[in-house]
Short mmCIF file of C-alpha atoms in Angstrom, two decimals:
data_model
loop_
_atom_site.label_atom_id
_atom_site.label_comp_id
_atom_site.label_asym_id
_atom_site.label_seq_id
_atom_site.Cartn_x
_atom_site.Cartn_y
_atom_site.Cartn_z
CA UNK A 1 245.00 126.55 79.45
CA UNK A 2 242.15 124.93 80.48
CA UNK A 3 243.24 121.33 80.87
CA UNK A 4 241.03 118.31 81.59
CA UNK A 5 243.29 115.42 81.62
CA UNK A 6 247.19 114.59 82.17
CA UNK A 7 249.40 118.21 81.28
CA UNK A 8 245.96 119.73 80.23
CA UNK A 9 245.17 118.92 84.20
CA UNK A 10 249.24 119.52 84.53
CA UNK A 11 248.41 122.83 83.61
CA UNK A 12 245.94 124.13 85.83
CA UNK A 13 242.79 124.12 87.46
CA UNK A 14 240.27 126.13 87.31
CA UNK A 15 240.44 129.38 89.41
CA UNK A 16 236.74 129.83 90.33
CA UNK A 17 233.66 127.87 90.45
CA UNK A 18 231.37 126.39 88.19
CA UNK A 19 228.89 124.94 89.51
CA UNK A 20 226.18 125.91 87.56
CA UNK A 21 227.46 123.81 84.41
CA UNK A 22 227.71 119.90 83.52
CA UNK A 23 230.58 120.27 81.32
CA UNK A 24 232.45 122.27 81.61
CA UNK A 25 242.01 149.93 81.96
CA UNK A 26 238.84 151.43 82.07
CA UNK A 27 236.69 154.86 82.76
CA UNK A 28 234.79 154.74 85.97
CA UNK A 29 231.25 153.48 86.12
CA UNK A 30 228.56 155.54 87.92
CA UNK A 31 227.69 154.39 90.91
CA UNK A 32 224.48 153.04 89.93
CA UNK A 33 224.00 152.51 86.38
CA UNK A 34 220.69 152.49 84.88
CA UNK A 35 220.59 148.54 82.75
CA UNK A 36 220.27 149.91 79.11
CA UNK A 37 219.82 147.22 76.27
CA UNK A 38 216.97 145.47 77.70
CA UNK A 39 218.69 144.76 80.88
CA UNK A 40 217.18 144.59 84.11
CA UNK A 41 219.67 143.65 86.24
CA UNK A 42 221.62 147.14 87.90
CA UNK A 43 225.32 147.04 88.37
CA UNK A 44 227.32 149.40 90.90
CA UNK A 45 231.05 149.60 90.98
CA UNK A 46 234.20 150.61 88.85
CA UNK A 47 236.13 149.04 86.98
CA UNK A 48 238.89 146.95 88.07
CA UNK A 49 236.51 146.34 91.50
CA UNK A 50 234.06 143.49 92.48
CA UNK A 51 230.56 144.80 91.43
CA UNK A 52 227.48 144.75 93.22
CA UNK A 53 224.48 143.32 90.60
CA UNK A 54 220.78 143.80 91.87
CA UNK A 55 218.06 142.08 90.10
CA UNK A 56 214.58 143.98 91.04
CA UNK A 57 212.01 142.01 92.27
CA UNK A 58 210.11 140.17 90.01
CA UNK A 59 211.97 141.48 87.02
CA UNK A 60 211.92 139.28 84.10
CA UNK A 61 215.09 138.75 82.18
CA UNK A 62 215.13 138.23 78.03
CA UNK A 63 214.81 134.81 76.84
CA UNK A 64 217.60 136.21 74.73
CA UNK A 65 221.18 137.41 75.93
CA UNK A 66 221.65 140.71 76.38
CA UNK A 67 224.55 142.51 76.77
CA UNK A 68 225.45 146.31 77.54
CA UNK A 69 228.24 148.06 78.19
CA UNK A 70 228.19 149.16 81.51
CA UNK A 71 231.41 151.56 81.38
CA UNK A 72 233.13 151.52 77.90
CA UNK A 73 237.06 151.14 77.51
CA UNK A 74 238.73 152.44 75.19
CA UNK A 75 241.97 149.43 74.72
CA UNK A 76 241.58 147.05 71.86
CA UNK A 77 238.41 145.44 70.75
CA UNK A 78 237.79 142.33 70.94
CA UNK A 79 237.43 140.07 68.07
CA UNK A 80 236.13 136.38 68.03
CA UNK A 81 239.02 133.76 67.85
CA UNK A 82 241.14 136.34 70.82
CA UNK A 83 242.81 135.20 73.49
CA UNK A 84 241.16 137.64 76.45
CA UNK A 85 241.78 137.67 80.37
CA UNK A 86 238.87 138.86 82.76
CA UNK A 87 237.42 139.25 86.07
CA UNK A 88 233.96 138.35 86.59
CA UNK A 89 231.22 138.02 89.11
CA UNK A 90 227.07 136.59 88.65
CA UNK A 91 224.35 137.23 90.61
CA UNK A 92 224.70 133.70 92.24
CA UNK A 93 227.19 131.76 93.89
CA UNK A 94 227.08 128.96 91.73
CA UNK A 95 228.17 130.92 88.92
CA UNK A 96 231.63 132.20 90.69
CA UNK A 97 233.65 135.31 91.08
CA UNK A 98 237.35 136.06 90.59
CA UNK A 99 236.86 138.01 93.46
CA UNK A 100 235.94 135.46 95.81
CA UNK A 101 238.70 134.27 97.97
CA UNK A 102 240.60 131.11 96.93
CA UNK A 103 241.11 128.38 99.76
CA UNK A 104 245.22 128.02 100.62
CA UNK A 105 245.96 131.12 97.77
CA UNK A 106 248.99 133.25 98.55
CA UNK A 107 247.38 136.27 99.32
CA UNK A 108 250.59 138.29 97.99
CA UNK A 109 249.33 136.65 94.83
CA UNK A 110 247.66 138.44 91.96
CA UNK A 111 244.11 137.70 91.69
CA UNK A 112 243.31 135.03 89.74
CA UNK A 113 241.70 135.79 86.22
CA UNK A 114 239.63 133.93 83.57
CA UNK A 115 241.80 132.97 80.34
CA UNK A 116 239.85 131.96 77.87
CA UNK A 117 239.68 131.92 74.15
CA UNK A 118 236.16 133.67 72.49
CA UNK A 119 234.32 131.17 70.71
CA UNK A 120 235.40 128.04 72.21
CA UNK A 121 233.15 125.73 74.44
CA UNK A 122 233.74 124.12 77.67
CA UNK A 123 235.85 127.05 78.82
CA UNK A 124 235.10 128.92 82.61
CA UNK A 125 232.64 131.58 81.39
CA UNK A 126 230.11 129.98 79.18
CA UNK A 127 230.48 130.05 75.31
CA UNK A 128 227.09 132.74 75.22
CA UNK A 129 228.77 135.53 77.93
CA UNK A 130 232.76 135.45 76.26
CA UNK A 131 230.90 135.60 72.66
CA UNK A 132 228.85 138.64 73.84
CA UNK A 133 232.83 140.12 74.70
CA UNK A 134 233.08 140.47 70.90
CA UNK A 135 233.04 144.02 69.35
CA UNK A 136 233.99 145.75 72.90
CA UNK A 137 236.67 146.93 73.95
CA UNK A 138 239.73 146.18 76.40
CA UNK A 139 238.61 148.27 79.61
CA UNK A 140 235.16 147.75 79.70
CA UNK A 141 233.17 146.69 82.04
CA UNK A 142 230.40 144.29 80.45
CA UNK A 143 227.26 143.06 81.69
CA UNK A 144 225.92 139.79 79.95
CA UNK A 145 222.58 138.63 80.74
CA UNK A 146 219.35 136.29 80.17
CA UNK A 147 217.70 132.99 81.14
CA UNK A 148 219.84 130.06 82.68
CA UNK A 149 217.99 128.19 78.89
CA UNK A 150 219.36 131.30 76.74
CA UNK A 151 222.74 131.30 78.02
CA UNK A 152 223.72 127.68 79.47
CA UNK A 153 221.36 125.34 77.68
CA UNK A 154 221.32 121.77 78.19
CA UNK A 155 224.40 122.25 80.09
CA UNK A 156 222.42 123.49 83.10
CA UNK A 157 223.66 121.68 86.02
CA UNK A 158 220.38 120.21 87.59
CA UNK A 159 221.95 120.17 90.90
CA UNK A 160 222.93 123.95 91.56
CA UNK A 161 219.08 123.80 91.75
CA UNK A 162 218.60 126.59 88.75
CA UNK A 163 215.32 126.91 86.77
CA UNK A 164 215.77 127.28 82.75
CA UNK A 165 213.23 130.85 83.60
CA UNK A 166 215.80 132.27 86.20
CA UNK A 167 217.68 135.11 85.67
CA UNK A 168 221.61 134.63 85.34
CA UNK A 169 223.74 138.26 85.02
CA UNK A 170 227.74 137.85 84.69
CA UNK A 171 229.25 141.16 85.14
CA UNK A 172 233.14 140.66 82.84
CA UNK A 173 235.46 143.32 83.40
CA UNK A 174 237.98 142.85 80.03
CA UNK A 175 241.13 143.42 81.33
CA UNK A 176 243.04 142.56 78.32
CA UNK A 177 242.82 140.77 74.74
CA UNK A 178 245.49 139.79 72.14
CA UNK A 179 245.18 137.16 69.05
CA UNK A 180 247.32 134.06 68.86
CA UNK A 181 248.39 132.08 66.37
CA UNK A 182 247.68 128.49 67.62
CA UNK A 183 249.90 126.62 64.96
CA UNK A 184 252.72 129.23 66.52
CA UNK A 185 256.61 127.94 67.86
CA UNK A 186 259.44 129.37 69.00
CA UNK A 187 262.12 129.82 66.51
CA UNK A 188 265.62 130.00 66.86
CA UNK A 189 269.06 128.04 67.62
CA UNK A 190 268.19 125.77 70.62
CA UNK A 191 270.72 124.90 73.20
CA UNK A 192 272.15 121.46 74.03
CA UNK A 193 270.65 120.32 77.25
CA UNK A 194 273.08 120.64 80.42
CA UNK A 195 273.95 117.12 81.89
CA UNK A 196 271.39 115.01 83.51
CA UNK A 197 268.86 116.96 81.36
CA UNK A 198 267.02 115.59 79.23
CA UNK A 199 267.52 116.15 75.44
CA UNK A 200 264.84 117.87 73.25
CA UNK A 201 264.18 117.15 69.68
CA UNK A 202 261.58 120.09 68.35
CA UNK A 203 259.60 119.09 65.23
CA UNK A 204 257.64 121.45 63.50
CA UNK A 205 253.75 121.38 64.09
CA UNK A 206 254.42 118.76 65.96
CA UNK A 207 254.84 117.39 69.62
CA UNK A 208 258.96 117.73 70.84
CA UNK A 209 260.38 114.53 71.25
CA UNK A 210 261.90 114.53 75.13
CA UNK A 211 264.69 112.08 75.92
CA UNK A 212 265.25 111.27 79.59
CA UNK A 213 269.58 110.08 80.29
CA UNK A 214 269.42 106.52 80.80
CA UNK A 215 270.50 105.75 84.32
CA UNK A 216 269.97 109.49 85.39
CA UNK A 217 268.30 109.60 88.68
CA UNK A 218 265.27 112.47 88.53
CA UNK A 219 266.25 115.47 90.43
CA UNK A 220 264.46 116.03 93.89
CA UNK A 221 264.19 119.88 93.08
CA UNK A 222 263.04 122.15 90.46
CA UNK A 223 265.54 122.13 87.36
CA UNK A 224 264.71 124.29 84.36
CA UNK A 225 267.01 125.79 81.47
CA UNK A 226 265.95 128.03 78.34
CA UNK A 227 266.96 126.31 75.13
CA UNK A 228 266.24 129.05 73.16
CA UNK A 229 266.51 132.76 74.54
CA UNK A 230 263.25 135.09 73.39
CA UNK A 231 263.93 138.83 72.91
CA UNK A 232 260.24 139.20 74.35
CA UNK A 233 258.50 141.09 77.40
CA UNK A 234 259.14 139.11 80.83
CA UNK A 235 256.08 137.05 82.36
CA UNK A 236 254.70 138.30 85.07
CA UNK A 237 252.57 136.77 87.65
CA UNK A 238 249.06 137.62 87.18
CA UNK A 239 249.10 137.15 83.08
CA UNK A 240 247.40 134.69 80.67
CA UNK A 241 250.38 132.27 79.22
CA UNK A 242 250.22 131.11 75.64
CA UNK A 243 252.20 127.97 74.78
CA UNK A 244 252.81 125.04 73.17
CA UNK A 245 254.51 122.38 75.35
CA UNK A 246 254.81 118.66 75.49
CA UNK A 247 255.09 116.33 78.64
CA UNK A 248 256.54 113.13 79.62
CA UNK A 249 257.37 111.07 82.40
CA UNK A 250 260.76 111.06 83.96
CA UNK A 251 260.07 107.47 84.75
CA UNK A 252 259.47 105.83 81.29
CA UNK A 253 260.20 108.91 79.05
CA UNK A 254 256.97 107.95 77.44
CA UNK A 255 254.68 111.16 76.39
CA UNK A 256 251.22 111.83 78.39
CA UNK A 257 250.30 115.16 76.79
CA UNK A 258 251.30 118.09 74.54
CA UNK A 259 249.55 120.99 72.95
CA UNK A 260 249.53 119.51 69.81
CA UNK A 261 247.52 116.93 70.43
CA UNK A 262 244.61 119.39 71.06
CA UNK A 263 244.50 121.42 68.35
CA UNK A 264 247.72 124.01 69.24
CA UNK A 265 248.95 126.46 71.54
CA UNK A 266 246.86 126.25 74.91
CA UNK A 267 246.46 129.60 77.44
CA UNK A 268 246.34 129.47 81.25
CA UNK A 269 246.96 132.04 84.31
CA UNK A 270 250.31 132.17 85.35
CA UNK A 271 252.04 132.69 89.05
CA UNK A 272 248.44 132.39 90.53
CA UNK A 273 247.84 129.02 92.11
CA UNK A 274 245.83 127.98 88.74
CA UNK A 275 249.13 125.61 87.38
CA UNK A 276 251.01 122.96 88.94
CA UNK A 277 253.55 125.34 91.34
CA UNK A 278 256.63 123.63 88.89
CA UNK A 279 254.99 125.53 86.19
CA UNK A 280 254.48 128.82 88.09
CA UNK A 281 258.05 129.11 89.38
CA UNK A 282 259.41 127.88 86.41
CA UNK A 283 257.74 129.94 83.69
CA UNK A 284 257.54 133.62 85.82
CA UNK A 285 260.22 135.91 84.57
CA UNK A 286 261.04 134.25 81.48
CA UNK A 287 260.47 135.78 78.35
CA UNK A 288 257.73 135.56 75.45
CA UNK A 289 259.81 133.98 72.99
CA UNK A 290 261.75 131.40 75.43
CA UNK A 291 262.06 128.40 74.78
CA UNK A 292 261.93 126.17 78.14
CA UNK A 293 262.47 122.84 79.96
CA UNK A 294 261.49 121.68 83.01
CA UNK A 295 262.27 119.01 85.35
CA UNK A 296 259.93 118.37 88.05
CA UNK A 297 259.74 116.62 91.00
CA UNK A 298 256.36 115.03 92.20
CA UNK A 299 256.14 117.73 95.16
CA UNK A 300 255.81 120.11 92.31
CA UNK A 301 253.20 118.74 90.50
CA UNK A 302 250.78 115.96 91.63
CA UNK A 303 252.25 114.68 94.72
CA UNK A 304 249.42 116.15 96.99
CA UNK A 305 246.76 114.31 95.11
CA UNK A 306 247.41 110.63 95.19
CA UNK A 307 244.19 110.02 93.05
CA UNK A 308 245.75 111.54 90.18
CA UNK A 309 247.83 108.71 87.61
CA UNK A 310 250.77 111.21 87.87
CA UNK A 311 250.85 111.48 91.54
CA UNK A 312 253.88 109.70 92.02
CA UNK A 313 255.50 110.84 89.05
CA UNK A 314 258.98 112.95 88.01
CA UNK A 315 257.44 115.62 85.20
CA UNK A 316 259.46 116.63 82.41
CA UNK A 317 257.81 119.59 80.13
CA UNK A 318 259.25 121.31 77.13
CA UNK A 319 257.39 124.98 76.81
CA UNK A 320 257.64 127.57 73.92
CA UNK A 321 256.06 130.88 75.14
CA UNK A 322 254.31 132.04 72.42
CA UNK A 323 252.77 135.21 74.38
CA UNK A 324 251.56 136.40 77.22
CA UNK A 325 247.55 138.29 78.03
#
């Protein structure tokens, strides 16, 4: 997921930069491929490695996006409304890699990919570049181009210091792709909560309601049990997560987020740094289809950042995992 405030922010962060905005398996490619499509730009590299995008000099990009295929897959194609995971580089800084190195990242950690649904706004790669993912297919490499005014608009950052008339080239390697139903829950008989855990009360289409034991201190370590056992693949680090889940405060019980208060199930990177680390070891190796609560303490979540509201805060989440990218 792409949170911006309370569990959306619970969630994660984002895993490159974006400082070019206000808001915010494949065959082998050649080693230099001729820009077909109108492009300009040239693109060297394969697949699955960080690519190396030369703009000549003076070349003028389209005041309308382009997009080519630079080395087609042949996986699933993508369709607008999917749920896809990527890596991506630009031409510039400001409009971030997944290959660039992440400050304080384990570096026995899988990279850290894009998860983001096609057709949405406000999402890492701008709404222009994942639309132009539509119609190809999982294990292609795809190279998305135009004018910072064609492709970001008026949400041009005037501070990363871009003209509208420069050329911006994101090179998206579509690693995978799956649709999701965002109204989706877990079914199943749930579990009674083990003592001192809270007790969870799932309504349907609606946010769980969590009950934190009266008089029950929070516990100073990670607690987690499945309420209801999936039959699903196991999460692994590295995927896109799709859930629905609900938070509240160990404190006061009281609610300060949930998936269905934004319009269904949210998607996110998981075991990569890009959630709150109670998340991460919580949710890798369960199953697609679990059911899950979490209990977690402040050092887990948003005790390192005493800006945040939740900072001092015991974090109780209730997660169905709907699917995994």
């Amino acid at each position: 997921m792409n949170p911006t405030k309370t569990a959306r922010r619970a969630a994660a962060v984002l895993v490159v930069p974006a400082l070019l905005f206000t808001a915010a398996c494949g065959s082998d490619a050649e080693d230099k491929d001729e820009p077909k499509s109108g492009a300009v730009a040239k693109v060297s590299g394969k697949f699955g490695t960080e690519p190396e995008i030369e703009v000549p000099k003076g070349a003028k990009v389209s005041d309308k996006v382009v997009t080519d295929d630079v080395s087609a897959g042949d996986g699933a194609e993508v369709k607008k409304g999917d749920i896809v995971r990527v890596d991506f580089a630009g031409n510039i800084e400001a409009l971030g890699s997944t290959w660039a190195e992440r400050q304080g990242a384990d570096p026995k950690a899988p990279r850290a990919q894009v998860v983001q649904e096609v057709g949405q706004q406000g999402q890492m790669l701008p709404a222009k570049v994942a639309d132009a993912l539509i119609g190809h297919k999982v294990g292609s490499r795809v190279q998305v181009e135009g004018t910072a005014e064609s492709i970001v608009g008026d949400q041009l950052n005037p501070q990363a210091g871009i003209k509208p008339t420069d050329p911006l080239i994101w090179v998206v390697d579509i690693v995978n792709a799956r649709k999701v139903d965002k109204k989706g829950e877990v079914k199943g008989a749930q579990a009674a909560s083990e003592p001192g855990m809270p007790e969870v009360k799932a309504q349907p289409q609606k946010a769980a309601t969590i009950t934190v034991p009266k008089g029950e201190k929070a516990p100073k370590t990670l607690q987690e049990q499945v309420l209801i056992k999936g039959d699903g693949a196991e999460v692994k680090a590295g995927q896109g997560l799709v859930v629905q889940y609900t938070g509240v405060k160990w404190e006061d019980g009281k609610k300060f987020d949930s998936s269905w208060d934004h319009g269904g199930a949210s998607v996110f990177p998981i075991g990569v740094g890009g959630v709150i680390s109670g998340w991460d070891k919580g949710l890798v190796g369960k199953h697609v289809g679990d059911r899950v609560l979490l209990a977690i303490p402040p050092n887990q979540a948003y005790g390192a950042d005493p800006s945040n509201e939740l900072a001092k805060n015991n974090l109780v989440f209730v997660v169905d995992i709907l699917g995994a990218v």
